[in-house]
Amino acid sequence: MEIRELDQLTDSELLDMYAFPSGPWVRMNFISSIDGAATVDGLSGGLGDEHDQRLLRVQRLPAHCVMVGSGTLKAEGYGAMRMSHADQEWRVRHGLAAHPTLVVVSNRLSVEPEDAMFVEAPVRPVVVTSEAAPVGKRERLADVAEVVVAGERSVFPVRVVEELKARGLTHVHGEGGP
């Protein structure tokens, strides 16, 4: 196996490397330093550079949805899940929606309906939570996102995948952080 630097690979080659297999699939992506650190000053973004951002963009391209925990979304300052014009064209040419659906996983619903990830979203996000989450908060979030209950006291991962599959979101790109 030949080892090549990331900047020696085209986006097309990277897409081939990170292609989803047929059928439902969940892929998780996170960054760490060579000594195993997952954050710098409490954020994972401090570990990355433009190469990491490119890889993240390419990994999102073929995904039906991008799944992120609410803690990571807030800590890293995620906004709406919006693709560039060129990436939208690529997705549409490949039979996908122009933008992937943002899936927010939050057991306690620590997000607000007025957060940019909701109000600026080009595609209605999905919020996955548990029955233990406050009913009033679920109702408020339902104005800006599809709220899905996937567990009683906590979010159950198998139920999350089942719920996403039921919505046609079978190629899941998960992102992890602090």
PDB file of C-alpha atoms in Angstrom:
ATOM      1  CA  MET A   1       0.000   0.000   0.000  1.00  0.00           C
ATOM      2  CA  GLU A   2       1.338   3.352  -1.028  1.00  0.00           C
ATOM      3  CA  ILE A   3       1.159   6.176   1.510  1.00  0.00           C
ATOM      4  CA  ARG A   4       0.436   9.565  -0.020  1.00  0.00           C
ATOM      5  CA  GLU A   5       0.060  13.010   1.476  1.00  0.00           C
ATOM      6  CA  LEU A   6      -3.480  14.374   1.568  1.00  0.00           C
ATOM      7  CA  ASP A   7      -2.600  17.274  -0.718  1.00  0.00           C
ATOM      8  CA  GLN A   8      -1.462  14.736  -3.356  1.00  0.00           C
ATOM      9  CA  LEU A   9      -4.975  13.265  -3.558  1.00  0.00           C
ATOM     10  CA  THR A  10      -7.814  14.705  -5.613  1.00  0.00           C
ATOM     11  CA  ASP A  11     -11.287  15.111  -4.147  1.00  0.00           C
ATOM     12  CA  SER A  12     -12.401  12.301  -6.451  1.00  0.00           C
ATOM     13  CA  GLU A  13      -9.755   9.954  -5.018  1.00  0.00           C
ATOM     14  CA  LEU A  14     -10.780  10.892  -1.483  1.00  0.00           C
ATOM     15  CA  LEU A  15     -14.440  10.292  -2.315  1.00  0.00           C
ATOM     16  CA  ASP A  16     -13.526   6.822  -3.572  1.00  0.00           C
ATOM     17  CA  MET A  17     -11.649   6.144  -0.329  1.00  0.00           C
ATOM     18  CA  TYR A  18     -14.562   7.323   1.823  1.00  0.00           C
ATOM     19  CA  ALA A  19     -17.404   5.932  -0.306  1.00  0.00           C
ATOM     20  CA  PHE A  20     -20.333   4.503   1.622  1.00  0.00           C
ATOM     21  CA  PRO A  21     -20.982   0.807   1.001  1.00  0.00           C
ATOM     22  CA  SER A  22     -24.424  -0.163  -0.265  1.00  0.00           C
ATOM     23  CA  GLY A  23     -27.120  -0.277   2.371  1.00  0.00           C
ATOM     24  CA  PRO A  24     -27.326   1.586   5.676  1.00  0.00           C
ATOM     25  CA  TRP A  25     -24.007   2.723   7.094  1.00  0.00           C
ATOM     26  CA  VAL A  26     -22.849   4.941   9.957  1.00  0.00           C
ATOM     27  CA  ARG A  27     -19.378   6.451   9.753  1.00  0.00           C
ATOM     28  CA  MET A  28     -17.878   8.425  12.636  1.00  0.00           C
ATOM     29  CA  ASN A  29     -15.213  11.069  12.183  1.00  0.00           C
ATOM     30  CA  PHE A  30     -13.152  12.740  14.860  1.00  0.00           C
ATOM     31  CA  ILE A  31      -9.698  14.201  15.199  1.00  0.00           C
ATOM     32  CA  SER A  32      -6.930  13.523  17.680  1.00  0.00           C
ATOM     33  CA  SER A  33      -3.331  14.555  18.108  1.00  0.00           C
ATOM     34  CA  ILE A  34      -0.462  12.111  17.798  1.00  0.00           C
ATOM     35  CA  ASP A  35      -0.427  11.794  21.608  1.00  0.00           C
ATOM     36  CA  GLY A  36      -4.165  11.056  21.722  1.00  0.00           C
ATOM     37  CA  ALA A  37      -5.529  14.464  22.722  1.00  0.00           C
ATOM     38  CA  ALA A  38      -9.013  15.131  21.341  1.00  0.00           C
ATOM     39  CA  THR A  39      -9.124  18.849  22.138  1.00  0.00           C
ATOM     40  CA  VAL A  40      -7.013  21.971  22.487  1.00  0.00           C
ATOM     41  CA  ASP A  41      -8.437  24.399  25.039  1.00  0.00           C
ATOM     42  CA  GLY A  42     -11.630  22.324  25.129  1.00  0.00           C
ATOM     43  CA  LEU A  43     -12.237  22.367  21.355  1.00  0.00           C
ATOM     44  CA  SER A  44     -11.409  19.825  18.680  1.00  0.00           C
ATOM     45  CA  GLY A  45     -11.156  22.527  16.005  1.00  0.00           C
ATOM     46  CA  GLY A  46      -7.791  23.643  17.371  1.00  0.00           C
ATOM     47  CA  LEU A  47      -6.246  20.334  16.317  1.00  0.00           C
ATOM     48  CA  GLY A  48      -7.108  20.690  12.641  1.00  0.00           C
ATOM     49  CA  ASP A  49      -5.872  22.668   9.688  1.00  0.00           C
ATOM     50  CA  GLU A  50      -7.039  23.324   6.132  1.00  0.00           C
ATOM     51  CA  HIS A  51      -6.299  19.697   5.171  1.00  0.00           C
ATOM     52  CA  ASP A  52      -8.584  18.442   7.929  1.00  0.00           C
ATOM     53  CA  GLN A  53     -11.307  20.872   6.846  1.00  0.00           C
ATOM     54  CA  ARG A  54     -11.008  19.599   3.280  1.00  0.00           C
ATOM     55  CA  LEU A  55     -11.279  15.993   4.424  1.00  0.00           C
ATOM     56  CA  LEU A  56     -14.329  16.839   6.542  1.00  0.00           C
ATOM     57  CA  ARG A  57     -15.970  18.542   3.541  1.00  0.00           C
ATOM     58  CA  VAL A  58     -15.276  15.541   1.297  1.00  0.00           C
ATOM     59  CA  GLN A  59     -16.624  13.111   3.892  1.00  0.00           C
ATOM     60  CA  ARG A  60     -19.850  15.114   4.163  1.00  0.00           C
ATOM     61  CA  LEU A  61     -20.364  15.186   0.381  1.00  0.00           C
ATOM     62  CA  PRO A  62     -21.908  11.701  -0.133  1.00  0.00           C
ATOM     63  CA  ALA A  63     -23.739  11.600   3.214  1.00  0.00           C
ATOM     64  CA  HIS A  64     -27.522  11.721   3.495  1.00  0.00           C
ATOM     65  CA  CYS A  65     -27.086  13.339   6.888  1.00  0.00           C
ATOM     66  CA  VAL A  66     -24.447  14.681   9.250  1.00  0.00           C
ATOM     67  CA  MET A  67     -25.036  13.591  12.850  1.00  0.00           C
ATOM     68  CA  VAL A  68     -23.489  15.593  15.683  1.00  0.00           C
ATOM     69  CA  GLY A  69     -24.040  15.734  19.423  1.00  0.00           C
ATOM     70  CA  SER A  70     -25.422  19.005  20.767  1.00  0.00           C
ATOM     71  CA  GLY A  71     -22.358  19.536  22.965  1.00  0.00           C
ATOM     72  CA  THR A  72     -20.050  19.428  19.961  1.00  0.00           C
ATOM     73  CA  LEU A  73     -22.367  21.665  17.926  1.00  0.00           C
ATOM     74  CA  LYS A  74     -22.400  24.340  20.606  1.00  0.00           C
ATOM     75  CA  ALA A  75     -18.729  24.084  21.624  1.00  0.00           C
ATOM     76  CA  GLU A  76     -17.449  24.173  18.043  1.00  0.00           C
ATOM     77  CA  GLY A  77     -19.900  26.879  16.917  1.00  0.00           C
ATOM     78  CA  TYR A  78     -21.653  24.925  14.170  1.00  0.00           C
ATOM     79  CA  GLY A  79     -24.064  26.919  12.081  1.00  0.00           C
ATOM     80  CA  ALA A  80     -26.435  25.665   9.417  1.00  0.00           C
ATOM     81  CA  MET A  81     -25.329  22.592   7.443  1.00  0.00           C
ATOM     82  CA  ARG A  82     -24.769  24.394   4.151  1.00  0.00           C
ATOM     83  CA  MET A  83     -22.750  23.095   1.205  1.00  0.00           C
ATOM     84  CA  SER A  84     -20.892  25.271  -1.310  1.00  0.00           C
ATOM     85  CA  HIS A  85     -22.468  25.757  -4.725  1.00  0.00           C
ATOM     86  CA  ALA A  86     -19.976  23.327  -6.329  1.00  0.00           C
ATOM     87  CA  ASP A  87     -20.655  20.707  -3.654  1.00  0.00           C
ATOM     88  CA  GLN A  88     -24.411  21.144  -4.094  1.00  0.00           C
ATOM     89  CA  GLU A  89     -24.012  20.517  -7.826  1.00  0.00           C
ATOM     90  CA  TRP A  90     -21.935  17.380  -7.121  1.00  0.00           C
ATOM     91  CA  ARG A  91     -24.551  16.058  -4.705  1.00  0.00           C
ATOM     92  CA  VAL A  92     -27.447  16.668  -7.105  1.00  0.00           C
ATOM     93  CA  ARG A  93     -25.514  15.020  -9.986  1.00  0.00           C
ATOM     94  CA  HIS A  94     -25.116  11.981  -7.726  1.00  0.00           C
ATOM     95  CA  GLY A  95     -28.805  11.742  -6.849  1.00  0.00           C
ATOM     96  CA  LEU A  96     -28.597  13.397  -3.432  1.00  0.00           C
ATOM     97  CA  ALA A  97     -30.329  16.409  -1.951  1.00  0.00           C
ATOM     98  CA  ALA A  98     -28.306  19.605  -2.410  1.00  0.00           C
ATOM     99  CA  HIS A  99     -27.520  19.668   1.322  1.00  0.00           C
ATOM    100  CA  PRO A 100     -27.229  16.851   3.844  1.00  0.00           C
ATOM    101  CA  THR A 101     -29.698  16.858   6.722  1.00  0.00           C
ATOM    102  CA  LEU A 102     -28.226  17.962  10.040  1.00  0.00           C
ATOM    103  CA  VAL A 103     -29.061  15.458  12.779  1.00  0.00           C
ATOM    104  CA  VAL A 104     -28.609  16.807  16.308  1.00  0.00           C
ATOM    105  CA  VAL A 105     -28.409  14.257  19.121  1.00  0.00           C
ATOM    106  CA  SER A 106     -29.327  15.776  22.483  1.00  0.00           C
ATOM    107  CA  ASN A 107     -30.599  13.864  25.475  1.00  0.00           C
ATOM    108  CA  ARG A 108     -31.310  17.059  27.464  1.00  0.00           C
ATOM    109  CA  LEU A 109     -32.169  19.277  24.470  1.00  0.00           C
ATOM    110  CA  SER A 110     -29.397  21.746  25.202  1.00  0.00           C
ATOM    111  CA  VAL A 111     -30.060  23.579  21.924  1.00  0.00           C
ATOM    112  CA  GLU A 112     -32.390  26.492  21.257  1.00  0.00           C
ATOM    113  CA  PRO A 113     -34.881  26.967  18.405  1.00  0.00           C
ATOM    114  CA  GLU A 114     -33.225  30.284  17.544  1.00  0.00           C
ATOM    115  CA  ASP A 115     -29.759  28.715  17.054  1.00  0.00           C
ATOM    116  CA  ALA A 116     -28.331  29.319  13.559  1.00  0.00           C
ATOM    117  CA  MET A 117     -28.186  25.571  12.906  1.00  0.00           C
ATOM    118  CA  PHE A 118     -32.002  25.685  12.824  1.00  0.00           C
ATOM    119  CA  VAL A 119     -33.067  29.120  11.591  1.00  0.00           C
ATOM    120  CA  GLU A 120     -30.530  29.219   8.734  1.00  0.00           C
ATOM    121  CA  ALA A 121     -30.839  25.550   7.763  1.00  0.00           C
ATOM    122  CA  PRO A 122     -31.386  24.889   4.047  1.00  0.00           C
ATOM    123  CA  VAL A 123     -32.941  21.519   4.997  1.00  0.00           C
ATOM    124  CA  ARG A 124     -35.134  20.966   8.059  1.00  0.00           C
ATOM    125  CA  PRO A 125     -32.835  19.414  10.707  1.00  0.00           C
ATOM    126  CA  VAL A 126     -33.686  16.362  12.776  1.00  0.00           C
ATOM    127  CA  VAL A 127     -33.271  16.492  16.562  1.00  0.00           C
ATOM    128  CA  VAL A 128     -32.979  13.113  18.259  1.00  0.00           C
ATOM    129  CA  THR A 129     -33.718  13.001  21.973  1.00  0.00           C
ATOM    130  CA  SER A 130     -35.241  10.822  24.688  1.00  0.00           C
ATOM    131  CA  GLU A 131     -38.599  10.710  26.439  1.00  0.00           C
ATOM    132  CA  ALA A 132     -36.822  12.217  29.464  1.00  0.00           C
ATOM    133  CA  ALA A 133     -36.305  15.509  27.593  1.00  0.00           C
ATOM    134  CA  PRO A 134     -38.659  18.315  28.659  1.00  0.00           C
ATOM    135  CA  VAL A 135     -41.907  18.129  26.671  1.00  0.00           C
ATOM    136  CA  GLY A 136     -42.151  21.921  26.348  1.00  0.00           C
ATOM    137  CA  LYS A 137     -38.659  22.107  24.863  1.00  0.00           C
ATOM    138  CA  ARG A 138     -39.494  19.309  22.414  1.00  0.00           C
ATOM    139  CA  GLU A 139     -42.585  21.244  21.326  1.00  0.00           C
ATOM    140  CA  ARG A 140     -40.615  24.479  20.803  1.00  0.00           C
ATOM    141  CA  LEU A 141     -37.943  22.689  18.784  1.00  0.00           C
ATOM    142  CA  ALA A 142     -40.630  21.023  16.647  1.00  0.00           C
ATOM    143  CA  ASP A 143     -41.245  24.464  15.102  1.00  0.00           C
ATOM    144  CA  VAL A 144     -37.760  24.426  13.512  1.00  0.00           C
ATOM    145  CA  ALA A 145     -36.813  20.731  13.321  1.00  0.00           C
ATOM    146  CA  GLU A 146     -38.254  17.260  13.204  1.00  0.00           C
ATOM    147  CA  VAL A 147     -38.014  16.009  16.791  1.00  0.00           C
ATOM    148  CA  VAL A 148     -37.549  12.257  17.142  1.00  0.00           C
ATOM    149  CA  VAL A 149     -37.685  10.340  20.421  1.00  0.00           C
ATOM    150  CA  ALA A 150     -35.232   7.436  20.367  1.00  0.00           C
ATOM    151  CA  GLY A 151     -35.134   6.124  23.917  1.00  0.00           C
ATOM    152  CA  GLU A 152     -36.750   6.424  27.314  1.00  0.00           C
ATOM    153  CA  ARG A 153     -34.168   7.858  29.736  1.00  0.00           C
ATOM    154  CA  SER A 154     -31.415   8.374  27.191  1.00  0.00           C
ATOM    155  CA  VAL A 155     -30.928   8.265  23.447  1.00  0.00           C
ATOM    156  CA  PHE A 156     -30.450   4.666  22.309  1.00  0.00           C
ATOM    157  CA  PRO A 157     -28.029   4.453  19.334  1.00  0.00           C
ATOM    158  CA  VAL A 158     -29.766   1.526  17.608  1.00  0.00           C
ATOM    159  CA  ARG A 159     -33.056   3.441  17.703  1.00  0.00           C
ATOM    160  CA  VAL A 160     -31.333   6.489  16.228  1.00  0.00           C
ATOM    161  CA  VAL A 161     -30.155   4.468  13.233  1.00  0.00           C
ATOM    162  CA  GLU A 162     -33.606   2.892  12.837  1.00  0.00           C
ATOM    163  CA  GLU A 163     -35.314   6.305  12.943  1.00  0.00           C
ATOM    164  CA  LEU A 164     -32.903   7.781  10.407  1.00  0.00           C
ATOM    165  CA  LYS A 165     -33.306   4.766   8.126  1.00  0.00           C
ATOM    166  CA  ALA A 166     -37.102   5.190   8.274  1.00  0.00           C
ATOM    167  CA  ARG A 167     -36.572   8.723   6.914  1.00  0.00           C
ATOM    168  CA  GLY A 168     -34.332   7.556   4.065  1.00  0.00           C
ATOM    169  CA  LEU A 169     -31.190   8.801   5.812  1.00  0.00           C
ATOM    170  CA  THR A 170     -29.126   5.635   5.462  1.00  0.00           C
ATOM    171  CA  HIS A 171     -25.657   7.059   4.839  1.00  0.00           C
ATOM    172  CA  VAL A 172     -24.840   8.737   8.137  1.00  0.00           C
ATOM    173  CA  HIS A 173     -21.686  10.768   8.651  1.00  0.00           C
ATOM    174  CA  GLY A 174     -21.138  11.340  12.366  1.00  0.00           C
ATOM    175  CA  GLU A 175     -18.807  13.976  13.740  1.00  0.00           C
ATOM    176  CA  GLY A 176     -17.361  13.897  17.230  1.00  0.00           C
ATOM    177  CA  GLY A 177     -15.761  16.538  19.358  1.00  0.00           C
ATOM    178  CA  PRO A 178     -15.425  17.696  22.925  1.00  0.00           C
TER     179      PRO A 178
END
